[in-house]
Amino acid sequence: MRLEINDISKSFINNGETHQVLKDISFTIEEGEFVTLLGPSGCGKTTLLTIIAGFQQAEEGEIVLNDKKVVAPGPDRGFVFQNYALFPWKTVRENILYPMKQLKVPKAEREKRLEELLKMAQLEGKGSLYPHQLSGGMKQRTAVIRALASRPQVLLMDEPLGAVDFQMRKDLQEQLEAMWIKDRTTVIMVTHDVDEAVYMSDRVILMSNEQGKILADLSIPLERPRDREGKKYTMYKQQLMDLLGNKTIKKKETIYQVV
Ligand SMILES: Nc1ncnc2c1ncn2[C@@H]1O[C@H](COP(=O)(O)OP(=O)(O)O)[C@@H](O)[C@H]1O
Ligand SMILES: [Mg+2]
């Protein structure tokens, strides 16, 4: 798996004014990386993620997945929406089987994959429940395994924990991480939460509100699971917060690569 984001530009016209949301955005994602797109609300995270997904097109630039240009959505890219977007009239089991039926995966294989995914998400025995019968965390895990059902090359998640309250969010980050450790699908996750980015990611791509530029591309080579109180952890968090707050960082402390 290799995903290239090459010189992506995108603007929208609002009330007659052109607003450049993304300007010449480029980076490459390697197999198995957990990458976060971090930035303030309105900086273009969802726009970029949906361009990668093929839901909308960039004005300039291209997305290349395994040497093939992305022109439309496809099963090689799983997507988790911010509000989960589960089918409310389908059970957990039916929600997860749905994408595999669309892809005409043979029945025996579908059932095997279903069991595997339910186990991974600790949802064994919950297959016959409907979304309204699930807790927020169970809904979120169902949305993630539904996106993984088609064995995508890359999993795209748009603020998958955005609707979850602060306390529960930490638990869910840990559960999501545990699932990822078992699965190791390449992930691009959108968040505006600095702590979440540092906890979850191998790499954080920091986006700014000004002209759709990338502010920093920061590797976080800390062992997992991470100690949120740890010295290095705190340092990464502080650096990202400083960058978000546009504070100048002393050169010798610079561990990120500013693009
Ligand atoms: N379809 C659209 N039409 C017009 N403006 C849009 C559209 N989609 C997004 N925008 C604008 O682009 C900017 C970035 O939006 P978005 O990608 O949703 O940001 P984020 O996900 O980082 O909060 C915002 O100012 C938003 O209003
Ligand atoms: Mg968004």
PDB file of C-alpha atoms and ligand atoms in Angstrom:
ATOM      1  CA  MET A   1       0.000   0.000   0.000  1.00  0.00           C
ATOM      2  CA  ARG A   2       1.243   3.442  -0.906  1.00  0.00           C
ATOM      3  CA  LEU A   3      -0.955   6.507  -0.923  1.00  0.00           C
ATOM      4  CA  GLU A   4       0.219   9.734  -2.493  1.00  0.00           C
ATOM      5  CA  ILE A   5      -1.466  13.061  -1.977  1.00  0.00           C
ATOM      6  CA  ASN A   6       0.018  15.197  -4.758  1.00  0.00           C
ATOM      7  CA  ASP A   7      -0.382  18.996  -4.882  1.00  0.00           C
ATOM      8  CA  ILE A   8      -4.041  19.006  -3.929  1.00  0.00           C
ATOM      9  CA  SER A   9      -5.828  22.357  -4.176  1.00  0.00           C
ATOM     10  CA  LYS A  10      -9.481  23.027  -3.528  1.00  0.00           C
ATOM     11  CA  SER A  11     -11.541  26.168  -3.082  1.00  0.00           C
ATOM     12  CA  PHE A  12     -15.187  26.911  -2.470  1.00  0.00           C
ATOM     13  CA  ILE A  13     -17.214  29.971  -3.372  1.00  0.00           C
ATOM     14  CA  ASN A  14     -19.300  31.246  -0.479  1.00  0.00           C
ATOM     15  CA  ASN A  15     -21.418  34.397  -0.924  1.00  0.00           C
ATOM     16  CA  GLY A  16     -19.509  35.283  -4.072  1.00  0.00           C
ATOM     17  CA  GLU A  17     -16.136  35.055  -2.332  1.00  0.00           C
ATOM     18  CA  THR A  18     -13.596  32.402  -3.212  1.00  0.00           C
ATOM     19  CA  HIS A  19     -12.226  30.615  -0.173  1.00  0.00           C
ATOM     20  CA  GLN A  20      -9.081  28.587  -0.758  1.00  0.00           C
ATOM     21  CA  VAL A  21      -9.442  25.634   1.597  1.00  0.00           C
ATOM     22  CA  LEU A  22      -6.515  23.490   0.416  1.00  0.00           C
ATOM     23  CA  LYS A  23      -3.449  24.800  -1.404  1.00  0.00           C
ATOM     24  CA  ASP A  24      -0.806  22.474  -2.885  1.00  0.00           C
ATOM     25  CA  ILE A  25      -1.143  19.838  -0.184  1.00  0.00           C
ATOM     26  CA  SER A  26       1.323  16.975  -0.660  1.00  0.00           C
ATOM     27  CA  PHE A  27       2.380  14.028   1.460  1.00  0.00           C
ATOM     28  CA  THR A  28       2.815  10.274   1.143  1.00  0.00           C
ATOM     29  CA  ILE A  29       1.467   7.579   3.421  1.00  0.00           C
ATOM     30  CA  GLU A  30       3.220   4.268   3.826  1.00  0.00           C
ATOM     31  CA  GLU A  31       1.854   0.822   4.608  1.00  0.00           C
ATOM     32  CA  GLY A  32       0.599   0.355   8.157  1.00  0.00           C
ATOM     33  CA  GLU A  33       0.962   3.964   9.303  1.00  0.00           C
ATOM     34  CA  PHE A  34      -1.584   5.534  11.630  1.00  0.00           C
ATOM     35  CA  VAL A  35      -1.709   9.141  10.448  1.00  0.00           C
ATOM     36  CA  THR A  36      -3.769  11.936  11.930  1.00  0.00           C
ATOM     37  CA  LEU A  37      -4.901  15.084  10.163  1.00  0.00           C
ATOM     38  CA  LEU A  38      -5.041  17.603  12.983  1.00  0.00           C
ATOM     39  CA  GLY A  39      -6.231  21.169  12.749  1.00  0.00           C
ATOM     40  CA  PRO A  40      -8.808  23.701  13.872  1.00  0.00           C
ATOM     41  CA  SER A  41     -12.408  23.538  12.782  1.00  0.00           C
ATOM     42  CA  GLY A  42     -12.860  24.734   9.198  1.00  0.00           C
ATOM     43  CA  CYS A  43      -9.248  24.193   8.083  1.00  0.00           C
ATOM     44  CA  GLY A  44     -10.225  21.635   5.450  1.00  0.00           C
ATOM     45  CA  LYS A  45      -9.681  18.268   7.153  1.00  0.00           C
ATOM     46  CA  THR A  46     -12.981  16.775   6.010  1.00  0.00           C
ATOM     47  CA  THR A  47     -12.516  18.253   2.554  1.00  0.00           C
ATOM     48  CA  LEU A  48      -9.126  16.566   2.208  1.00  0.00           C
ATOM     49  CA  LEU A  49     -10.335  13.240   3.613  1.00  0.00           C
ATOM     50  CA  THR A  50     -13.332  13.147   1.262  1.00  0.00           C
ATOM     51  CA  ILE A  51     -11.070  13.951  -1.713  1.00  0.00           C
ATOM     52  CA  ILE A  52      -8.882  10.988  -0.705  1.00  0.00           C
ATOM     53  CA  ALA A  53     -12.048   8.887  -0.431  1.00  0.00           C
ATOM     54  CA  GLY A  54     -13.110   9.983  -3.924  1.00  0.00           C
ATOM     55  CA  PHE A  55     -16.390  11.540  -2.716  1.00  0.00           C
ATOM     56  CA  GLN A  56     -15.344  14.840  -4.288  1.00  0.00           C
ATOM     57  CA  GLN A  57     -12.622  15.946  -6.664  1.00  0.00           C
ATOM     58  CA  ALA A  58      -9.772  18.399  -6.179  1.00  0.00           C
ATOM     59  CA  GLU A  59      -9.384  21.296  -8.605  1.00  0.00           C
ATOM     60  CA  GLU A  60      -5.713  20.598  -8.945  1.00  0.00           C
ATOM     61  CA  GLY A  61      -3.491  17.702  -8.020  1.00  0.00           C
ATOM     62  CA  GLU A  62      -4.230  14.024  -7.680  1.00  0.00           C
ATOM     63  CA  ILE A  63      -4.591  11.192  -5.201  1.00  0.00           C
ATOM     64  CA  VAL A  64      -2.657   8.086  -6.193  1.00  0.00           C
ATOM     65  CA  LEU A  65      -3.277   4.765  -4.438  1.00  0.00           C
ATOM     66  CA  ASN A  66      -0.853   1.993  -5.420  1.00  0.00           C
ATOM     67  CA  ASP A  67       0.111   3.815  -8.623  1.00  0.00           C
ATOM     68  CA  LYS A  68      -3.519   4.257  -9.650  1.00  0.00           C
ATOM     69  CA  LYS A  69      -5.217   7.633  -9.720  1.00  0.00           C
ATOM     70  CA  VAL A  70      -8.292   7.876  -7.468  1.00  0.00           C
ATOM     71  CA  VAL A  71     -11.318   9.056  -9.441  1.00  0.00           C
ATOM     72  CA  ALA A  72     -14.236   7.677  -7.396  1.00  0.00           C
ATOM     73  CA  PRO A  73     -14.991   5.991  -4.072  1.00  0.00           C
ATOM     74  CA  GLY A  74     -13.931   2.354  -3.898  1.00  0.00           C
ATOM     75  CA  PRO A  75     -13.746  -0.609  -1.511  1.00  0.00           C
ATOM     76  CA  ASP A  76      -9.980  -0.083  -1.239  1.00  0.00           C
ATOM     77  CA  ARG A  77     -10.784   2.926   0.969  1.00  0.00           C
ATOM     78  CA  GLY A  78     -12.982   2.342   4.031  1.00  0.00           C
ATOM     79  CA  PHE A  79     -14.705   5.419   5.452  1.00  0.00           C
ATOM     80  CA  VAL A  80     -16.021   6.110   8.949  1.00  0.00           C
ATOM     81  CA  PHE A  81     -18.247   9.183   9.135  1.00  0.00           C
ATOM     82  CA  GLN A  82     -18.324  11.495  12.121  1.00  0.00           C
ATOM     83  CA  ASN A  83     -21.904  10.520  13.011  1.00  0.00           C
ATOM     84  CA  TYR A  84     -21.229   6.785  12.356  1.00  0.00           C
ATOM     85  CA  ALA A  85     -23.859   6.642   9.553  1.00  0.00           C
ATOM     86  CA  LEU A  86     -24.998   3.133  10.500  1.00  0.00           C
ATOM     87  CA  PHE A  87     -28.207   1.938   8.837  1.00  0.00           C
ATOM     88  CA  PRO A  88     -30.715   2.330  11.698  1.00  0.00           C
ATOM     89  CA  TRP A  89     -33.054  -0.286  10.231  1.00  0.00           C
ATOM     90  CA  LYS A  90     -30.334  -2.916  10.013  1.00  0.00           C
ATOM     91  CA  THR A  91     -28.822  -4.896  12.880  1.00  0.00           C
ATOM     92  CA  VAL A  92     -25.110  -4.773  13.705  1.00  0.00           C
ATOM     93  CA  ARG A  93     -24.690  -8.000  11.760  1.00  0.00           C
ATOM     94  CA  GLU A  94     -26.574  -6.692   8.715  1.00  0.00           C
ATOM     95  CA  ASN A  95     -24.675  -3.400   8.820  1.00  0.00           C
ATOM     96  CA  ILE A  96     -21.365  -5.248   8.677  1.00  0.00           C
ATOM     97  CA  LEU A  97     -22.472  -7.763   6.047  1.00  0.00           C
ATOM     98  CA  TYR A  98     -23.818  -5.008   3.792  1.00  0.00           C
ATOM     99  CA  PRO A  99     -20.540  -3.865   2.181  1.00  0.00           C
ATOM    100  CA  MET A 100     -19.454  -7.474   1.690  1.00  0.00           C
ATOM    101  CA  LYS A 101     -22.755  -8.294  -0.054  1.00  0.00           C
ATOM    102  CA  GLN A 102     -22.256  -5.265  -2.288  1.00  0.00           C
ATOM    103  CA  LEU A 103     -18.861  -6.681  -3.221  1.00  0.00           C
ATOM    104  CA  LYS A 104     -20.362 -10.139  -3.759  1.00  0.00           C
ATOM    105  CA  VAL A 105     -18.085 -11.782  -1.210  1.00  0.00           C
ATOM    106  CA  PRO A 106     -19.147 -15.479  -1.011  1.00  0.00           C
ATOM    107  CA  LYS A 107     -21.482 -16.277   1.908  1.00  0.00           C
ATOM    108  CA  ALA A 108     -19.126 -18.525   3.874  1.00  0.00           C
ATOM    109  CA  GLU A 109     -16.361 -15.960   3.654  1.00  0.00           C
ATOM    110  CA  ARG A 110     -18.733 -13.144   4.675  1.00  0.00           C
ATOM    111  CA  GLU A 111     -19.799 -15.023   7.767  1.00  0.00           C
ATOM    112  CA  LYS A 112     -16.218 -15.815   8.700  1.00  0.00           C
ATOM    113  CA  ARG A 113     -15.149 -12.204   8.311  1.00  0.00           C
ATOM    114  CA  LEU A 114     -18.200 -11.064  10.301  1.00  0.00           C
ATOM    115  CA  GLU A 115     -17.247 -13.267  13.265  1.00  0.00           C
ATOM    116  CA  GLU A 116     -13.641 -12.112  13.059  1.00  0.00           C
ATOM    117  CA  LEU A 117     -14.671  -8.437  13.057  1.00  0.00           C
ATOM    118  CA  LEU A 118     -17.187  -8.801  15.890  1.00  0.00           C
ATOM    119  CA  LYS A 119     -14.488 -10.461  17.958  1.00  0.00           C
ATOM    120  CA  MET A 120     -11.975  -7.727  17.164  1.00  0.00           C
ATOM    121  CA  ALA A 121     -14.447  -5.044  18.252  1.00  0.00           C
ATOM    122  CA  GLN A 122     -15.571  -6.997  21.326  1.00  0.00           C
ATOM    123  CA  LEU A 123     -19.080  -7.116  19.947  1.00  0.00           C
ATOM    124  CA  GLU A 124     -19.545 -10.880  20.075  1.00  0.00           C
ATOM    125  CA  GLY A 125     -23.168 -11.694  20.804  1.00  0.00           C
ATOM    126  CA  LYS A 126     -24.302  -8.189  19.825  1.00  0.00           C
ATOM    127  CA  GLY A 127     -24.904  -8.933  16.145  1.00  0.00           C
ATOM    128  CA  SER A 128     -28.691  -8.973  16.422  1.00  0.00           C
ATOM    129  CA  LEU A 129     -28.967  -5.557  18.095  1.00  0.00           C
ATOM    130  CA  TYR A 130     -30.071  -2.456  16.195  1.00  0.00           C
ATOM    131  CA  PRO A 131     -28.011   0.767  16.327  1.00  0.00           C
ATOM    132  CA  HIS A 132     -30.474   2.439  18.744  1.00  0.00           C
ATOM    133  CA  GLN A 133     -29.834  -0.407  21.196  1.00  0.00           C
ATOM    134  CA  LEU A 134     -26.085   0.268  21.254  1.00  0.00           C
ATOM    135  CA  SER A 135     -24.011   2.592  23.417  1.00  0.00           C
ATOM    136  CA  GLY A 136     -22.022   5.339  21.694  1.00  0.00           C
ATOM    137  CA  GLY A 137     -18.863   3.276  21.917  1.00  0.00           C
ATOM    138  CA  MET A 138     -20.511   0.186  20.451  1.00  0.00           C
ATOM    139  CA  LYS A 139     -21.893   2.240  17.558  1.00  0.00           C
ATOM    140  CA  GLN A 140     -18.491   3.664  16.895  1.00  0.00           C
ATOM    141  CA  ARG A 141     -16.849   0.220  16.931  1.00  0.00           C
ATOM    142  CA  THR A 142     -19.565  -1.110  14.617  1.00  0.00           C
ATOM    143  CA  ALA A 143     -18.888   1.755  12.181  1.00  0.00           C
ATOM    144  CA  VAL A 144     -15.169   0.984  12.229  1.00  0.00           C
ATOM    145  CA  ILE A 145     -15.543  -2.745  11.595  1.00  0.00           C
ATOM    146  CA  ARG A 146     -18.139  -2.099   8.887  1.00  0.00           C
ATOM    147  CA  ALA A 147     -15.532   0.068   7.157  1.00  0.00           C
ATOM    148  CA  LEU A 148     -12.964  -2.718   7.613  1.00  0.00           C
ATOM    149  CA  ALA A 149     -15.309  -5.431   6.290  1.00  0.00           C
ATOM    150  CA  SER A 150     -14.190  -5.012   2.680  1.00  0.00           C
ATOM    151  CA  ARG A 151     -10.529  -5.260   3.738  1.00  0.00           C
ATOM    152  CA  PRO A 152      -9.664  -1.752   2.554  1.00  0.00           C
ATOM    153  CA  GLN A 153      -6.086  -0.732   1.818  1.00  0.00           C
ATOM    154  CA  VAL A 154      -6.610   2.356   3.908  1.00  0.00           C
ATOM    155  CA  LEU A 155      -9.178   3.274   6.553  1.00  0.00           C
ATOM    156  CA  LEU A 156     -10.323   6.917   6.508  1.00  0.00           C
ATOM    157  CA  MET A 157     -11.996   8.149   9.693  1.00  0.00           C
ATOM    158  CA  ASP A 158     -13.516  11.607  10.074  1.00  0.00           C
ATOM    159  CA  GLU A 159     -13.526  12.538  13.773  1.00  0.00           C
ATOM    160  CA  PRO A 160     -14.713   9.039  14.722  1.00  0.00           C
ATOM    161  CA  LEU A 161     -14.894  10.072  18.381  1.00  0.00           C
ATOM    162  CA  GLY A 162     -16.245  13.555  17.743  1.00  0.00           C
ATOM    163  CA  ALA A 163     -19.634  12.880  19.288  1.00  0.00           C
ATOM    164  CA  VAL A 164     -18.286  11.238  22.421  1.00  0.00           C
ATOM    165  CA  ASP A 165     -17.860  12.998  25.746  1.00  0.00           C
ATOM    166  CA  PHE A 166     -14.453  13.649  27.259  1.00  0.00           C
ATOM    167  CA  GLN A 167     -14.244  10.764  29.753  1.00  0.00           C
ATOM    168  CA  MET A 168     -15.514   8.120  27.398  1.00  0.00           C
ATOM    169  CA  ARG A 169     -13.320   9.435  24.624  1.00  0.00           C
ATOM    170  CA  LYS A 170     -10.151   8.232  26.308  1.00  0.00           C
ATOM    171  CA  ASP A 171     -11.552   4.731  26.767  1.00  0.00           C
ATOM    172  CA  LEU A 172     -12.618   4.656  23.140  1.00  0.00           C
ATOM    173  CA  GLN A 173      -9.234   5.858  21.951  1.00  0.00           C
ATOM    174  CA  GLU A 174      -7.732   2.913  23.793  1.00  0.00           C
ATOM    175  CA  GLN A 175     -10.262   0.481  22.296  1.00  0.00           C
ATOM    176  CA  LEU A 176      -9.732   1.882  18.829  1.00  0.00           C
ATOM    177  CA  GLU A 177      -5.988   1.558  19.257  1.00  0.00           C
ATOM    178  CA  ALA A 178      -6.344  -2.037  20.455  1.00  0.00           C
ATOM    179  CA  MET A 179      -8.392  -2.827  17.335  1.00  0.00           C
ATOM    180  CA  TRP A 180      -5.818  -1.176  15.128  1.00  0.00           C
ATOM    181  CA  ILE A 181      -2.977  -3.122  16.743  1.00  0.00           C
ATOM    182  CA  LYS A 182      -4.783  -6.362  15.785  1.00  0.00           C
ATOM    183  CA  ASP A 183      -5.650  -5.222  12.291  1.00  0.00           C
ATOM    184  CA  ARG A 184      -2.820  -2.865  11.255  1.00  0.00           C
ATOM    185  CA  THR A 185      -4.711  -1.405   8.328  1.00  0.00           C
ATOM    186  CA  THR A 186      -3.222   1.914   7.262  1.00  0.00           C
ATOM    187  CA  VAL A 187      -5.292   4.680   8.850  1.00  0.00           C
ATOM    188  CA  ILE A 188      -5.878   8.363   8.198  1.00  0.00           C
ATOM    189  CA  MET A 189      -7.917   9.844  11.010  1.00  0.00           C
ATOM    190  CA  VAL A 190      -9.205  13.403  11.271  1.00  0.00           C
ATOM    191  CA  THR A 191      -9.327  15.070  14.665  1.00  0.00           C
ATOM    192  CA  HIS A 192      -9.163  18.528  16.212  1.00  0.00           C
ATOM    193  CA  ASP A 193      -8.063  17.065  19.561  1.00  0.00           C
ATOM    194  CA  VAL A 194      -4.314  17.365  20.224  1.00  0.00           C
ATOM    195  CA  ASP A 195      -4.246  14.717  22.956  1.00  0.00           C
ATOM    196  CA  GLU A 196      -6.106  12.268  20.727  1.00  0.00           C
ATOM    197  CA  ALA A 197      -3.619  12.893  17.910  1.00  0.00           C
ATOM    198  CA  VAL A 198      -0.603  12.251  20.144  1.00  0.00           C
ATOM    199  CA  TYR A 199      -2.188   9.206  21.771  1.00  0.00           C
ATOM    200  CA  MET A 200      -3.220   7.504  18.536  1.00  0.00           C
ATOM    201  CA  SER A 201      -0.779   8.446  15.799  1.00  0.00           C
ATOM    202  CA  ASP A 202       2.527   7.378  14.360  1.00  0.00           C
ATOM    203  CA  ARG A 203       2.467  10.659  12.532  1.00  0.00           C
ATOM    204  CA  VAL A 204       0.551  13.916  12.816  1.00  0.00           C
ATOM    205  CA  ILE A 205      -0.060  16.191   9.846  1.00  0.00           C
ATOM    206  CA  LEU A 206      -0.956  19.571  11.206  1.00  0.00           C
ATOM    207  CA  MET A 207      -3.170  21.736   9.034  1.00  0.00           C
ATOM    208  CA  SER A 208      -3.708  25.458   9.398  1.00  0.00           C
ATOM    209  CA  ASN A 209      -6.575  27.763   8.638  1.00  0.00           C
ATOM    210  CA  GLU A 210      -4.380  30.052   6.592  1.00  0.00           C
ATOM    211  CA  GLN A 211      -4.574  29.222   2.909  1.00  0.00           C
ATOM    212  CA  GLY A 212      -4.854  25.526   3.387  1.00  0.00           C
ATOM    213  CA  LYS A 213      -1.207  24.825   4.096  1.00  0.00           C
ATOM    214  CA  ILE A 214       0.338  22.029   6.119  1.00  0.00           C
ATOM    215  CA  LEU A 215       2.026  23.527   9.184  1.00  0.00           C
ATOM    216  CA  ALA A 216       3.987  20.485  10.273  1.00  0.00           C
ATOM    217  CA  ASP A 217       4.481  16.788   9.629  1.00  0.00           C
ATOM    218  CA  LEU A 218       5.450  15.279  12.952  1.00  0.00           C
ATOM    219  CA  SER A 219       6.478  11.684  13.689  1.00  0.00           C
ATOM    220  CA  ILE A 220       5.544  10.285  17.096  1.00  0.00           C
ATOM    221  CA  PRO A 221       7.741   7.245  17.627  1.00  0.00           C
ATOM    222  CA  LEU A 222       6.515   6.485  21.163  1.00  0.00           C
ATOM    223  CA  GLU A 223       5.780   2.949  22.338  1.00  0.00           C
ATOM    224  CA  ARG A 224       2.173   1.821  22.626  1.00  0.00           C
ATOM    225  CA  PRO A 225       0.063   1.959  24.682  1.00  0.00           C
ATOM    226  CA  ARG A 226       1.234   5.449  25.505  1.00  0.00           C
ATOM    227  CA  ASP A 227       1.569   7.089  28.863  1.00  0.00           C
ATOM    228  CA  ARG A 228      -0.430  10.296  28.692  1.00  0.00           C
ATOM    229  CA  GLU A 229       1.542  11.681  31.611  1.00  0.00           C
ATOM    230  CA  GLY A 230       4.938  10.797  30.110  1.00  0.00           C
ATOM    231  CA  LYS A 231       7.556  13.456  29.534  1.00  0.00           C
ATOM    232  CA  LYS A 232       7.930  12.948  25.787  1.00  0.00           C
ATOM    233  CA  TYR A 233       4.189  12.604  25.353  1.00  0.00           C
ATOM    234  CA  THR A 234       3.666  15.936  27.056  1.00  0.00           C
ATOM    235  CA  MET A 235       6.392  17.480  24.936  1.00  0.00           C
ATOM    236  CA  TYR A 236       4.780  16.379  21.675  1.00  0.00           C
ATOM    237  CA  LYS A 237       1.456  17.731  22.861  1.00  0.00           C
ATOM    238  CA  GLN A 238       2.977  21.054  23.817  1.00  0.00           C
ATOM    239  CA  GLN A 239       4.741  21.390  20.478  1.00  0.00           C
ATOM    240  CA  LEU A 240       1.551  20.768  18.567  1.00  0.00           C
ATOM    241  CA  MET A 241      -0.336  23.244  20.747  1.00  0.00           C
ATOM    242  CA  ASP A 242       2.385  25.836  20.238  1.00  0.00           C
ATOM    243  CA  LEU A 243       2.248  25.313  16.498  1.00  0.00           C
ATOM    244  CA  LEU A 244      -1.534  25.576  16.538  1.00  0.00           C
ATOM    245  CA  GLY A 245      -1.216  28.758  18.551  1.00  0.00           C
ATOM    246  CA  ASN A 246       1.396  30.015  16.072  1.00  0.00           C
ATOM    247  CA  LYS A 247       4.022  30.382  18.756  1.00  0.00           C
ATOM    248  CA  THR A 248       7.630  30.345  17.670  1.00  0.00           C
ATOM    249  CA  ILE A 249       9.477  27.260  18.803  1.00  0.00           C
ATOM    250  CA  LYS A 250      13.147  27.382  19.662  1.00  0.00           C
ATOM    251  CA  LYS A 251      15.200  25.747  16.921  1.00  0.00           C
ATOM    252  CA  LYS A 252      17.008  23.229  19.103  1.00  0.00           C
ATOM    253  CA  GLU A 253      13.707  21.848  20.343  1.00  0.00           C
ATOM    254  CA  THR A 254      12.431  21.319  16.841  1.00  0.00           C
ATOM    255  CA  ILE A 255      11.633  17.669  16.268  1.00  0.00           C
ATOM    256  CA  TYR A 256       9.054  18.186  13.587  1.00  0.00           C
ATOM    257  CA  GLN A 257       9.660  18.769   9.968  1.00  0.00           C
ATOM    258  CA  VAL A 258       7.968  21.991   8.919  1.00  0.00           C
ATOM    259  CA  VAL A 259       6.798  21.727   5.355  1.00  0.00           C
TER     260      VAL A 259
HETATM  261  N1  LIG B   1     -19.418  21.933  -0.226  1.00  0.00           N
HETATM  262  C1  LIG B   1     -18.953  23.074   0.277  1.00  0.00           C
HETATM  263  N2  LIG B   1     -19.376  24.270  -0.206  1.00  0.00           N
HETATM  264  C2  LIG B   1     -18.888  25.420   0.283  1.00  0.00           C
HETATM  265  N3  LIG B   1     -17.994  25.506   1.286  1.00  0.00           N
HETATM  266  C3  LIG B   1     -17.545  24.362   1.821  1.00  0.00           C
HETATM  267  C4  LIG B   1     -18.002  23.084   1.349  1.00  0.00           C
HETATM  268  N4  LIG B   1     -17.385  22.117   2.077  1.00  0.00           N
HETATM  269  C5  LIG B   1     -16.583  22.765   2.953  1.00  0.00           C
HETATM  270  N5  LIG B   1     -16.670  24.089   2.796  1.00  0.00           N
HETATM  271  C6  LIG B   1     -15.923  25.103   3.551  1.00  0.00           C
HETATM  272  O1  LIG B   1     -14.566  24.739   3.519  1.00  0.00           O
HETATM  273  C7  LIG B   1     -13.936  24.961   4.774  1.00  0.00           C
HETATM  274  C8  LIG B   1     -13.332  23.678   5.286  1.00  0.00           C
HETATM  275  O2  LIG B   1     -14.365  22.772   5.624  1.00  0.00           O
HETATM  276  P1  LIG B   1     -14.073  21.333   6.232  1.00  0.00           P
HETATM  277  O3  LIG B   1     -13.213  20.572   5.287  1.00  0.00           O
HETATM  278  O4  LIG B   1     -15.383  20.732   6.574  1.00  0.00           O
HETATM  279  O5  LIG B   1     -13.249  21.701   7.548  1.00  0.00           O
HETATM  280  P2  LIG B   1     -12.897  20.822   8.831  1.00  0.00           P
HETATM  281  O6  LIG B   1     -13.304  19.409   8.558  1.00  0.00           O
HETATM  282  O7  LIG B   1     -11.434  20.997   9.028  1.00  0.00           O
HETATM  283  O8  LIG B   1     -13.661  21.419   9.979  1.00  0.00           O
HETATM  284  C9  LIG B   1     -14.999  25.561   5.676  1.00  0.00           C
HETATM  285  O9  LIG B   1     -14.874  26.956   5.647  1.00  0.00           O
HETATM  286  C10 LIG B   1     -16.288  25.117   5.021  1.00  0.00           C
HETATM  287  O10 LIG B   1     -17.310  26.030   5.277  1.00  0.00           O
HETATM  288 MG    MG B   2     -14.665  18.176   9.503  1.00  0.00          MG
END
